[in-house]
Coordinates of C-alpha atoms in Angstrom, one line a residue:
M165 CA -26.1 9.3 21.7
R166 CA -29.6 9.5 20.4
N167 CA -29.3 13.3 19.9
L168 CA -26.0 13.0 18.0
T169 CA -26.1 14.7 14.5
L170 CA -24.1 14.3 11.4
R171 CA -23.1 18.0 11.7
Q172 CA -21.6 17.3 15.2
L173 CA -19.7 14.3 13.9
R174 CA -18.3 16.3 11.0
A175 CA -17.2 19.0 13.4
I176 CA -15.4 16.4 15.6
Q177 CA -13.6 15.0 12.5
A178 CA -12.6 18.5 11.4
I179 CA -11.2 19.2 14.9
M180 CA -9.2 16.0 14.7
R181 CA -7.7 16.9 11.3
H182 CA -6.8 20.5 12.2
G183 CA -6.2 20.3 15.9
T184 CA -7.8 23.7 16.4
I185 CA -11.4 25.1 16.6
A186 CA -10.6 27.8 14.1
G187 CA -9.3 25.4 11.5
A188 CA -12.3 23.2 11.9
A189 CA -14.6 26.1 11.7
N190 CA -13.0 27.3 8.5
E191 CA -13.3 23.9 6.9
Q192 CA -17.0 23.6 7.9
G193 CA -17.9 27.1 6.9
L194 CA -19.0 27.9 10.5
T195 CA -17.8 30.3 13.1
P196 CA -15.5 29.2 15.9
P197 CA -18.2 29.7 18.6
A198 CA -20.5 27.4 16.6
V199 CA -18.0 24.6 16.5
T200 CA -17.2 25.1 20.1
L201 CA -20.9 24.7 21.0
Q202 CA -21.2 21.6 19.0
L203 CA -18.2 20.0 20.7
K204 CA -19.5 21.1 24.1
Q205 CA -22.9 19.6 23.4
V206 CA -21.5 16.2 22.4
E207 CA -19.2 16.1 25.4
E208 CA -22.1 16.9 27.7
D209 CA -24.3 14.3 26.2
A210 CA -21.6 11.7 26.3
G211 CA -20.4 12.7 29.7
I212 CA -16.8 12.5 28.6
V213 CA -14.0 14.7 27.3
L214 CA -13.3 14.2 23.6
F215 CA -10.2 16.4 23.2
D216 CA -7.4 17.4 25.5
R217 CA -6.3 21.0 25.4
T218 CA -2.5 21.1 25.0
N219 CA 0.1 23.7 23.9
E220 CA 0.2 21.9 20.5
G221 CA -3.5 22.1 20.0
L222 CA -6.5 19.9 20.6
K223 CA -5.5 16.2 20.9
P224 CA -8.2 13.5 20.8
T225 CA -8.8 11.3 23.8
A226 CA -9.7 7.6 23.4
A227 CA -13.3 8.7 23.4
G228 CA -12.6 11.3 20.8
L229 CA -11.0 8.7 18.6
A230 CA -14.0 6.5 19.0
F231 CA -16.3 9.3 17.8
V232 CA -14.0 10.0 14.8
D233 CA -14.0 6.4 13.8
A234 CA -17.8 6.3 14.1
G235 CA -18.1 9.4 11.9
Q236 CA -15.9 7.8 9.3
M237 CA -18.0 4.7 9.2
I238 CA -21.2 6.6 9.0
Q239 CA -19.9 8.6 6.1
E240 CA -18.8 5.5 4.3
R241 CA -22.2 3.9 4.8
L242 CA -23.9 7.0 3.4
R243 CA -21.7 6.9 0.3
L244 CA -22.4 3.2 0.0
L245 CA -26.1 3.9 0.1
D246 CA -25.7 6.3 -2.9
D247 CA -24.0 3.5 -4.8
E248 CA -26.7 0.9 -3.8
I249 CA -29.5 3.3 -4.9
D250 CA -27.7 3.8 -8.3
A251 CA -27.4 0.0 -8.5
I252 CA -31.1 -0.4 -7.8
K253 CA -31.9 2.1 -10.5
G254 CA -29.8 0.0 -12.9
L255 CA -26.9 2.5 -13.1
R256 CA -23.4 1.0 -13.4
V257 CA -21.8 3.9 -11.6
G258 CA -20.0 4.5 -8.3
T259 CA -16.6 5.4 -6.9
L260 CA -13.8 3.3 -5.5
K261 CA -11.1 4.7 -3.2
L262 CA -8.2 2.4 -4.0
G263 CA -5.0 2.5 -1.9
V264 CA -1.8 0.8 -3.2
V265 CA 1.7 0.4 -1.8
S266 CA 4.3 2.3 -3.8
T267 CA 5.5 -0.9 -5.5
A268 CA 2.1 -1.5 -7.0
K269 CA 2.0 1.9 -8.7
Y270 CA 4.0 0.3 -11.6
F271 CA 1.0 -1.8 -12.6
A272 CA -2.0 0.0 -11.0
P273 CA -2.6 2.4 -13.9
R274 CA -2.7 -0.5 -16.4
M275 CA -5.1 -2.3 -14.1
M276 CA -7.4 0.8 -13.8
A277 CA -7.4 1.3 -17.6
T278 CA -8.3 -2.4 -18.2
F279 CA -11.1 -2.2 -15.6
R280 CA -12.5 1.0 -17.1
K281 CA -13.1 -0.7 -20.4
D282 CA -15.8 -2.8 -18.8
H283 CA -16.9 -0.3 -16.2
P284 CA -16.6 3.2 -17.8
D285 CA -18.8 4.9 -15.2
I286 CA -17.0 3.7 -12.1
E287 CA -14.5 6.3 -10.9
I288 CA -11.4 5.1 -9.1
R289 CA -9.5 7.5 -6.8
L290 CA -6.0 6.2 -6.4
A291 CA -3.9 6.8 -3.2
I292 CA -0.3 5.7 -3.3
G293 CA 1.9 5.3 -0.2
N294 CA 4.5 3.2 1.4
R295 CA 3.4 0.1 3.4
A296 CA 2.9 2.0 6.7
E297 CA 0.9 4.8 5.0
T298 CA -1.3 2.3 3.1
I299 CA -2.0 0.4 6.3
A300 CA -2.9 3.6 8.1
S301 CA -5.3 4.6 5.4
L302 CA -7.0 1.2 5.7
R303 CA -7.1 1.5 9.4
N304 CA -8.6 5.0 9.3
H305 CA -11.3 4.1 6.7
E306 CA -9.7 6.4 4.2
V307 CA -9.8 3.8 1.4
D308 CA -12.2 1.1 0.3
M309 CA -9.6 -1.4 -0.7
T310 CA -5.9 -1.8 -0.9
L311 CA -3.5 -3.7 -3.1
M312 CA -0.4 -4.9 -1.1
G313 CA 2.0 -7.7 -0.7
R314 CA 1.5 -8.7 2.9
P315 CA -1.7 -7.8 4.7
P316 CA -1.4 -6.6 8.3
K317 CA -2.6 -8.8 11.1
D318 CA -3.9 -6.2 13.6
I319 CA -7.0 -5.1 11.5
P320 CA -10.0 -7.2 10.7
L321 CA -9.5 -7.9 7.1
R322 CA -10.6 -10.0 4.1
S323 CA -7.6 -10.7 1.8
T324 CA -7.7 -12.2 -1.6
V325 CA -4.8 -13.2 -3.8
F326 CA -4.9 -11.9 -7.4
G327 CA -1.3 -12.6 -8.6
D328 CA 2.2 -13.7 -8.0
H329 CA 4.8 -11.2 -6.7
P330 CA 8.5 -12.2 -7.4
L331 CA 11.2 -10.4 -5.5
V332 CA 14.7 -10.4 -7.0
M333 CA 18.2 -9.1 -6.6
I334 CA 19.3 -6.6 -9.2
A335 CA 22.6 -5.0 -10.3
A336 CA 24.0 -2.9 -13.0
P337 CA 24.8 -4.8 -16.3
D338 CA 28.5 -4.4 -15.7
H339 CA 28.5 -5.7 -12.2
P340 CA 31.0 -8.5 -11.6
L341 CA 28.2 -10.9 -10.7
A342 CA 25.9 -10.0 -13.5
K343 CA 26.7 -13.0 -15.7
C344 CA 27.2 -15.6 -12.9
R345 CA 24.9 -18.4 -12.0
D346 CA 24.0 -20.0 -8.7
I347 CA 25.4 -17.2 -6.5
S348 CA 25.4 -18.3 -2.9
K349 CA 23.6 -16.4 -0.1
E350 CA 27.0 -16.0 1.6
R351 CA 28.6 -14.4 -1.5
I352 CA 25.7 -12.0 -2.2
A353 CA 25.7 -10.9 1.4
Q354 CA 29.2 -9.5 0.9
E355 CA 27.8 -6.8 -1.5
Q356 CA 26.7 -3.3 -0.6
F357 CA 22.9 -3.2 -0.4
L358 CA 20.6 -0.3 -1.2
V359 CA 17.4 -0.8 0.8
R360 CA 14.0 0.7 1.6
E361 CA 13.0 2.1 5.0
P362 CA 12.4 -0.2 7.9
G363 CA 9.0 -1.9 7.8
S364 CA 8.7 -2.0 4.0
G365 CA 7.7 -5.3 2.5
T366 CA 10.8 -5.9 0.4
R367 CA 13.1 -5.0 3.3
I368 CA 11.4 -7.4 5.6
S369 CA 11.7 -10.2 3.1
L370 CA 15.5 -9.4 2.6
E371 CA 16.0 -9.4 6.4
I372 CA 14.3 -12.9 6.6
F373 CA 16.5 -14.1 3.7
L374 CA 19.8 -12.9 5.4
S375 CA 18.7 -13.6 9.0
E376 CA 20.8 -16.9 9.2
L377 CA 24.0 -15.1 8.5
P378 CA 25.5 -13.9 11.8
G379 CA 25.7 -10.1 12.1
R380 CA 24.6 -9.3 8.5
L381 CA 21.5 -7.5 9.7
D382 CA 23.4 -5.2 12.0
D383 CA 24.3 -2.9 9.0
L384 CA 21.9 -4.0 6.3
G385 CA 22.8 -1.3 3.8
T386 CA 22.2 2.3 2.6
E387 CA 18.5 3.4 3.1
M388 CA 16.7 5.1 0.3
S389 CA 13.2 6.5 0.2
S390 CA 11.8 5.0 -3.0
N391 CA 12.1 2.3 -5.6
E392 CA 13.0 4.9 -8.2
T393 CA 15.9 6.2 -6.2
I394 CA 17.1 2.7 -5.6
K395 CA 17.0 1.8 -9.2
Q396 CA 18.9 4.9 -10.2
A397 CA 21.6 4.2 -7.6
V398 CA 22.0 0.6 -8.8
M399 CA 22.3 1.7 -12.4
A400 CA 25.0 4.2 -11.2
G401 CA 27.0 1.4 -9.7
L402 CA 26.4 2.3 -6.0
G403 CA 25.4 -1.2 -5.0
I404 CA 22.8 -3.9 -5.6
A405 CA 19.2 -4.1 -4.4
F406 CA 16.5 -6.5 -3.5
I407 CA 13.3 -5.3 -5.1
S408 CA 10.0 -6.3 -6.6
A409 CA 10.4 -7.6 -10.2
H410 CA 7.3 -5.7 -11.1
T411 CA 9.1 -2.4 -10.6
I412 CA 11.9 -3.0 -13.1
A413 CA 10.2 -4.3 -16.3
M414 CA 11.2 -1.2 -18.3
E415 CA 14.8 -1.2 -17.1
L416 CA 15.2 -4.9 -17.9
E417 CA 13.9 -4.4 -21.4
M418 CA 16.2 -1.6 -22.0
G419 CA 19.2 -3.4 -20.6
R420 CA 19.9 -0.9 -17.9
L421 CA 19.5 -3.5 -15.1
V422 CA 19.9 -7.2 -14.7
I423 CA 18.5 -9.8 -12.3
L424 CA 21.2 -11.7 -10.4
D425 CA 20.8 -15.5 -10.3
V426 CA 21.0 -16.0 -6.5
V427 CA 20.3 -19.4 -5.0
G428 CA 16.9 -19.3 -3.3
M429 CA 15.7 -16.4 -5.5
P430 CA 13.4 -15.2 -6.8
I431 CA 11.5 -15.1 -3.6
R432 CA 7.9 -15.6 -4.6
R433 CA 5.3 -13.7 -2.7
Q434 CA 1.7 -12.8 -3.7
W435 CA -0.3 -9.7 -4.3
F436 CA -3.5 -9.3 -2.3
S437 CA -6.6 -7.2 -2.5
V438 CA -7.4 -6.2 1.1
I439 CA -10.8 -5.0 2.4
R440 CA -12.0 -4.4 6.0
T441 CA -14.4 -7.1 7.2
D442 CA -16.4 -4.5 9.2
R443 CA -17.8 -2.8 6.1
T444 CA -20.2 -3.6 3.4
M445 CA -19.1 -4.1 -0.2
S446 CA -20.4 -1.5 -2.5
P447 CA -21.3 -2.3 -6.1
A448 CA -18.0 -0.6 -7.2
M449 CA -16.0 -2.7 -4.8
K450 CA -17.7 -5.9 -5.9
A451 CA -17.0 -5.1 -9.5
F452 CA -13.3 -4.4 -9.0
Q453 CA -12.9 -7.5 -6.8
E454 CA -14.4 -9.6 -9.5
F455 CA -12.2 -8.0 -12.1
L456 CA -9.1 -8.7 -10.0
T457 CA -10.1 -12.4 -9.7
L458 CA -10.6 -12.8 -13.5
K459 CA -8.0 -10.4 -14.9
G460 CA -5.8 -9.1 -12.2
A461 CA -2.9 -11.4 -12.9
Q462 CA -3.0 -10.4 -16.6
C463 CA -2.2 -6.8 -15.7
L464 CA 1.0 -7.7 -13.9
P465 CA 4.4 -7.4 -15.8
F466 CA 5.4 -10.7 -17.4
F467 CA 9.0 -12.1 -17.3
D468 CA 10.0 -15.0 -19.5
R469 CA 13.3 -15.5 -17.6
L470 CA 14.7 -14.3 -14.3
Y471 CA 18.4 -14.2 -15.2
P472 CA 20.4 -13.3 -18.3
E473 CA 20.5 -15.9 -21.1
S474 CA 24.2 -15.4 -21.4
A475 CA 24.9 -16.2 -17.8
A476 CA 27.8 -18.5 -17.0
P477 CA 26.7 -22.0 -16.3
F478 CA 27.7 -21.9 -12.6
Y479 CA 29.5 -19.8 -10.0
H480 CA 32.0 -21.0 -7.5
P481 CA 32.5 -18.5 -4.6
P482 CA 36.2 -17.8 -3.8
T483 CA 37.7 -20.0 -1.2

């Protein structure tokens, strides 16, 4: 590996992204024979095949994935070196690639704007995805840091809490349960749920909440692809939903949604900033982490109550 070059690593990464020599060559501004030669040299030096040739294109072998991962880490370290040199020069500049789960997009812009007041020369590049996509970006070194509700356990990570994350049951204002108190788990389980895709954080929490009711998880509800779609469906009267309270601040203020007073809710989780332990913190990462510790919770939506003030004093489920 002593003769391995950055150009070769970039070629391998490009082949991984495109699955073809031609696509990689076009991205790198090279000819296909030049990229083929680079790949051949690396495979000969390593004594192992990096890509399998299939009908669907070039697929990385385990060795190929190892080279891709090494290339990503080296590029990250070079970018970090740029930030460190700027810091040594006394420049408060840098970039931060921030990944957030889709639920966090409701407060991430406010958080970025607040951070920018103290660090105007640090650029934040925001990547929004569902839980699976955000974890994949973290695993593939595509982001520096992520904001999420439940860190994965199969990646070496450093997780830091920066705020509370209440999960609540919502309904349209004219729903029969909207003004009831102390709604039992058994009663709420009779409703039609609108839910996110399998593996999402809110869905997992709902499954845990309902798991002791026999058969209720067999048909959990109607799946929808985003929080926005779910909110619109709830407002239209298509069902109720279990959702992050931080996604519904505007609808609550406008009176278009209400939070149901269900026994055992809100379920209180936490927001985490998540960083891989196998990478060095850049000055921009350190600055943002310090900001989250001091001011992160202040950027989250605030709720003075979690059920309507006019709610009935209690609710007795029908016998």
